[in-house]
Amino acid sequence: MTLHMPWATSAPESLLTQVRDVPLAHLVRDEILACILRGEFKPGERITEPTIASRLGVSRVPVREALRDLENMGLVESRKHAGVLVRQLSAEETRELYELRSVLDAFAGRVAASASDPGLISLLEQRLAAMDAAVLARDVIAYYEANLHFHWHIIDACGNSQIRDIYRGLVQKLHMVRLRNLSTDLGMLNSIKEHHAIVDAIRKGHADACEKLMANHVEAAGERLKQITNEGDKDGKKTSA
C-alpha cells in the first residue's frame, strides 16, 4: 500500500508542468523524501548521489542540492567517511518533538472544538471509520495514513499557516518512530479510543476538554513509544548475550 501524506495534492500535476515550474533539485528532493516516507530508505541507511542520479536519470548536481535541502530539514545527515544517511532520531530528539507536537495539537484541538464546524466533524468521522476498519484488519499502514489525515484536518482547520508548516516538518521527522508506535495491537487500540473521545469533544464544542484530550493523546503516544523502545533494547541485549 502506498502511503499518501495529507498535505499532498489529490490530483498530481503532469510531469511536464512540474519540470517547467519547479527547480529540478526540488523535484529530486521530493522524490527522495517520498522514498524515506514510504520506508524505501530506512533510518541509518546510506543514500549515495550516484545511485539517486542513476535512478532518476539526472546529474549528480541536483541530487547534491536535494540532499543538502533534506539535511537542512533534519531528515538526513552527512557524516565524514560515511556519506549521507537517513537520520535516526535520538531518544532526546524524539521526546522534544513529541512535546512540541503536543502543544500544537492541543492548540488546534481547542480551536476546532470552539468552532465545532460540521464540515470538519464530517471529515474526522470519515477518518475514524477508516481507522476503525484498519484496527479490525490489523492494518498498521492504513491506520497510520487515516491517523495522519485525522490530525492534519484539525491542524489545517486552525487556519494558521505557520503552525501548518511546523507541524508538517514534525510529522516528517517523527514518521518512522510513529509507525513503530502503532505496530502493536495495544498501540492501535489505545489510539483509536483517544481519537473517538477527541471527535466527541469537538462535536459537543468542549474546547477545554478537547485541548486536554489532544495534549494527553500525544503525550500518551510518546510514553507508549518509550516503553516499546525500552523493551526492544532489553530484547536486543538478551539476544546478544
Short mmCIF file of C-alpha atoms in Angstrom, two decimals:
data_model
loop_
_atom_site.label_atom_id
_atom_site.label_comp_id
_atom_site.label_asym_id
_atom_site.label_seq_id
_atom_site.Cartn_x
_atom_site.Cartn_y
_atom_site.Cartn_z
CA MET A 1 0.00 0.00 0.00
CA THR A 2 1.31 3.47 -0.93
CA LEU A 3 1.26 5.98 1.90
CA HIS A 4 -0.20 9.38 0.97
CA MET A 5 0.78 12.31 3.15
CA PRO A 6 -2.20 14.57 3.97
CA TRP A 7 -0.74 17.77 2.53
CA ALA A 8 -0.02 16.15 -0.84
CA THR A 9 -2.28 17.28 -3.66
CA SER A 10 -5.03 14.79 -4.52
CA ALA A 11 -4.54 15.30 -8.27
CA PRO A 12 -0.81 15.33 -9.10
CA GLU A 13 0.33 17.77 -11.78
CA SER A 14 1.69 16.41 -15.03
CA LEU A 15 5.42 15.77 -15.15
CA LEU A 16 5.75 18.45 -17.84
CA THR A 17 4.11 21.04 -15.58
CA GLN A 18 6.35 20.09 -12.65
CA VAL A 19 9.54 20.27 -14.73
CA ARG A 20 8.52 23.65 -16.14
CA ASP A 21 7.53 25.30 -12.87
CA VAL A 22 9.73 23.65 -10.21
CA PRO A 23 13.55 23.59 -9.97
CA LEU A 24 14.95 20.13 -10.72
CA ALA A 25 16.68 19.92 -7.33
CA HIS A 26 13.29 20.38 -5.63
CA LEU A 27 11.75 17.57 -7.66
CA VAL A 28 14.67 15.30 -6.75
CA ARG A 29 14.36 16.32 -3.09
CA ASP A 30 10.65 15.49 -3.05
CA GLU A 31 11.28 12.10 -4.66
CA ILE A 32 13.95 11.20 -2.09
CA LEU A 33 11.64 12.42 0.69
CA ALA A 34 8.83 10.25 -0.68
CA CYS A 35 11.18 7.23 -0.64
CA ILE A 36 12.05 7.93 3.01
CA LEU A 37 8.39 8.30 3.98
CA ARG A 38 7.48 5.09 2.14
CA GLY A 39 10.19 3.29 4.08
CA GLU A 40 12.31 2.52 0.99
CA PHE A 41 15.22 4.25 2.72
CA LYS A 42 15.42 3.18 6.37
CA PRO A 43 16.81 5.22 9.29
CA GLY A 44 20.59 4.88 9.25
CA GLU A 45 20.67 3.77 5.60
CA ARG A 46 23.18 5.42 3.29
CA ILE A 47 21.93 7.45 0.32
CA THR A 48 24.50 7.89 -2.45
CA GLU A 49 24.48 10.56 -5.13
CA PRO A 50 25.33 8.16 -7.99
CA THR A 51 22.51 5.76 -7.04
CA ILE A 52 19.88 8.52 -6.90
CA ALA A 53 21.17 10.19 -10.06
CA SER A 54 21.02 6.88 -11.96
CA ARG A 55 17.60 6.01 -10.58
CA LEU A 56 16.08 9.37 -11.57
CA GLY A 57 18.06 9.91 -14.76
CA VAL A 58 19.60 13.21 -13.65
CA SER A 59 23.11 14.51 -13.00
CA ARG A 60 24.63 14.46 -9.52
CA VAL A 61 24.35 18.26 -9.13
CA PRO A 62 20.56 18.42 -8.40
CA VAL A 63 20.92 15.31 -6.21
CA ARG A 64 23.61 17.05 -4.15
CA GLU A 65 21.38 20.13 -3.78
CA ALA A 66 18.41 17.93 -2.84
CA LEU A 67 20.36 16.11 -0.14
CA ARG A 68 21.55 19.45 1.24
CA ASP A 69 17.91 20.60 1.49
CA LEU A 70 16.93 17.36 3.25
CA GLU A 71 19.81 17.80 5.69
CA ASN A 72 18.58 21.32 6.49
CA MET A 73 15.14 19.80 7.11
CA GLY A 74 16.69 17.37 9.59
CA LEU A 75 15.78 14.24 7.60
CA VAL A 76 19.25 13.16 6.52
CA GLU A 77 22.72 13.80 7.90
CA SER A 78 26.17 13.97 6.35
CA ARG A 79 28.93 12.08 8.15
CA LYS A 80 32.63 12.12 7.39
CA HIS A 81 33.77 8.86 5.76
CA ALA A 82 30.17 7.58 5.74
CA GLY A 83 28.37 9.92 3.35
CA VAL A 84 24.72 10.91 3.63
CA LEU A 85 22.48 8.79 5.88
CA VAL A 86 18.77 8.85 6.71
CA ARG A 87 18.64 10.34 10.18
CA GLN A 88 17.89 8.24 13.22
CA LEU A 89 16.25 10.32 15.93
CA SER A 90 17.80 10.08 19.37
CA ALA A 91 15.58 9.47 22.40
CA GLU A 92 16.06 13.11 23.41
CA GLU A 93 15.11 14.44 19.97
CA THR A 94 12.03 12.21 19.87
CA ARG A 95 10.94 13.39 23.31
CA GLU A 96 11.36 17.05 22.34
CA LEU A 97 9.43 16.60 19.08
CA TYR A 98 6.56 14.86 20.88
CA GLU A 99 6.47 17.72 23.42
CA LEU A 100 6.24 20.29 20.62
CA ARG A 101 3.61 18.24 18.79
CA SER A 102 1.57 18.02 22.00
CA VAL A 103 1.48 21.83 22.24
CA LEU A 104 0.45 22.29 18.60
CA ASP A 105 -2.19 19.56 18.66
CA ALA A 106 -3.66 20.90 21.91
CA PHE A 107 -3.95 24.43 20.49
CA ALA A 108 -5.51 23.19 17.25
CA GLY A 109 -7.92 20.98 19.22
CA ARG A 110 -9.11 23.94 21.27
CA VAL A 111 -9.69 25.99 18.10
CA ALA A 112 -11.53 23.09 16.43
CA ALA A 113 -13.83 22.48 19.39
CA SER A 114 -14.54 26.20 19.76
CA ALA A 115 -15.69 26.35 16.14
CA SER A 116 -17.34 22.89 16.12
CA ASP A 117 -17.53 23.11 12.32
CA PRO A 118 -19.84 20.47 10.77
CA GLY A 119 -17.55 20.14 7.74
CA LEU A 120 -14.54 19.33 9.92
CA ILE A 121 -16.56 16.92 12.05
CA SER A 122 -17.69 15.08 8.90
CA LEU A 123 -14.08 14.73 7.72
CA LEU A 124 -12.96 13.46 11.12
CA GLU A 125 -15.80 10.93 11.24
CA GLN A 126 -14.73 9.59 7.83
CA ARG A 127 -11.17 9.17 9.10
CA LEU A 128 -12.44 7.50 12.27
CA ALA A 129 -14.39 4.98 10.19
CA ALA A 130 -11.24 4.19 8.20
CA MET A 131 -9.25 3.82 11.42
CA ASP A 132 -11.89 1.52 12.96
CA ALA A 133 -11.74 -0.69 9.86
CA ALA A 134 -7.93 -0.73 9.97
CA VAL A 135 -7.95 -1.80 13.63
CA LEU A 136 -10.22 -4.75 12.80
CA ALA A 137 -7.98 -5.68 9.86
CA ARG A 138 -4.81 -5.07 11.93
CA ASP A 139 -3.59 -2.93 9.04
CA VAL A 140 -0.99 -0.61 10.55
CA ILE A 141 -0.27 1.33 7.36
CA ALA A 142 -3.96 2.01 6.63
CA TYR A 143 -4.46 3.07 10.25
CA TYR A 144 -1.42 5.33 10.18
CA GLU A 145 -2.50 7.05 6.96
CA ALA A 146 -6.01 7.73 8.30
CA ASN A 147 -4.43 8.91 11.55
CA LEU A 148 -2.16 11.34 9.68
CA HIS A 149 -5.15 12.81 7.84
CA PHE A 150 -7.20 13.00 11.05
CA HIS A 151 -4.64 15.18 12.78
CA TRP A 152 -3.90 17.19 9.67
CA HIS A 153 -7.60 18.10 9.27
CA ILE A 154 -7.55 19.56 12.80
CA ILE A 155 -4.26 21.38 12.26
CA ASP A 156 -5.42 22.73 8.90
CA ALA A 157 -8.73 23.91 10.36
CA CYS A 158 -7.00 26.22 12.84
CA GLY A 159 -6.10 28.44 9.87
CA ASN A 160 -2.52 29.21 10.94
CA SER A 161 -0.01 28.75 8.12
CA GLN A 162 2.98 28.90 10.48
CA ILE A 163 1.59 26.05 12.58
CA ARG A 164 0.87 24.05 9.43
CA ASP A 165 4.48 24.40 8.23
CA ILE A 166 5.98 23.49 11.61
CA TYR A 167 3.61 20.56 12.02
CA ARG A 168 4.44 19.21 8.58
CA GLY A 169 8.13 19.16 9.48
CA LEU A 170 7.38 17.43 12.78
CA VAL A 171 5.35 14.69 11.13
CA GLN A 172 8.08 14.01 8.58
CA LYS A 173 10.76 13.72 11.26
CA LEU A 174 8.62 11.51 13.50
CA HIS A 175 7.36 9.34 10.66
CA MET A 176 9.32 6.15 11.29
CA VAL A 177 9.01 6.19 15.09
CA ARG A 178 5.26 6.79 14.90
CA LEU A 179 4.84 3.75 12.65
CA ARG A 180 6.72 1.70 15.24
CA ASN A 181 4.39 3.05 17.96
CA LEU A 182 1.30 1.77 16.15
CA SER A 183 2.82 -1.57 15.19
CA THR A 184 1.33 -3.34 18.22
CA ASP A 185 -2.35 -4.16 18.74
CA LEU A 186 -2.25 -2.29 22.06
CA GLY A 187 -0.92 0.82 20.35
CA MET A 188 -3.78 0.95 17.85
CA LEU A 189 -6.47 0.06 20.42
CA ASN A 190 -5.39 2.82 22.80
CA SER A 191 -5.02 5.28 19.95
CA ILE A 192 -8.48 4.68 18.46
CA LYS A 193 -10.22 5.19 21.80
CA GLU A 194 -8.47 8.53 22.21
CA HIS A 195 -9.47 9.64 18.69
CA HIS A 196 -13.15 8.86 19.33
CA ALA A 197 -13.03 10.96 22.52
CA ILE A 198 -11.44 13.86 20.62
CA VAL A 199 -14.16 13.86 17.95
CA ASP A 200 -16.84 13.71 20.64
CA ALA A 201 -15.36 16.80 22.34
CA ILE A 202 -15.21 18.70 19.04
CA ARG A 203 -18.80 17.69 18.21
CA LYS A 204 -20.01 18.98 21.61
CA GLY A 205 -17.92 22.17 21.42
CA HIS A 206 -15.98 21.34 24.60
CA ALA A 207 -12.84 23.41 23.95
CA ASP A 208 -11.15 22.86 27.32
CA ALA A 209 -11.75 19.13 27.22
CA CYS A 210 -10.56 18.82 23.62
CA GLU A 211 -7.38 20.75 24.34
CA LYS A 212 -6.60 18.40 27.23
CA LEU A 213 -7.53 15.28 25.24
CA MET A 214 -5.27 16.26 22.36
CA ALA A 215 -2.33 17.00 24.65
CA ASN A 216 -2.83 13.78 26.60
CA HIS A 217 -3.20 11.79 23.37
CA VAL A 218 0.19 12.92 22.04
CA GLU A 219 1.87 12.56 25.43
CA ALA A 220 0.47 9.02 25.80
CA ALA A 221 1.78 8.14 22.34
CA GLY A 222 5.20 9.38 23.38
CA GLU A 223 5.10 7.25 26.50
CA ARG A 224 3.99 4.16 24.55
CA LEU A 225 6.87 4.66 22.16
CA LYS A 226 9.33 5.00 25.04
CA GLN A 227 8.05 1.72 26.50
CA ILE A 228 8.32 -0.08 23.15
CA THR A 229 11.84 1.27 22.66
CA ASN A 230 12.94 0.21 26.15
CA GLU A 231 11.50 -3.28 25.66
CA GLY A 232 13.26 -3.52 22.29
CA ASP A 233 16.56 -2.53 23.89
CA LYS A 234 16.12 -5.22 26.57
CA ASP A 235 15.32 -7.85 23.94
CA GLY A 236 18.38 -6.80 21.97
CA LYS A 237 20.61 -7.20 24.99
CA LYS A 238 19.14 -10.65 25.69
CA THR A 239 19.69 -11.68 22.09
CA SER A 240 23.30 -10.51 22.09
CA ALA A 241 24.06 -12.05 25.46
#
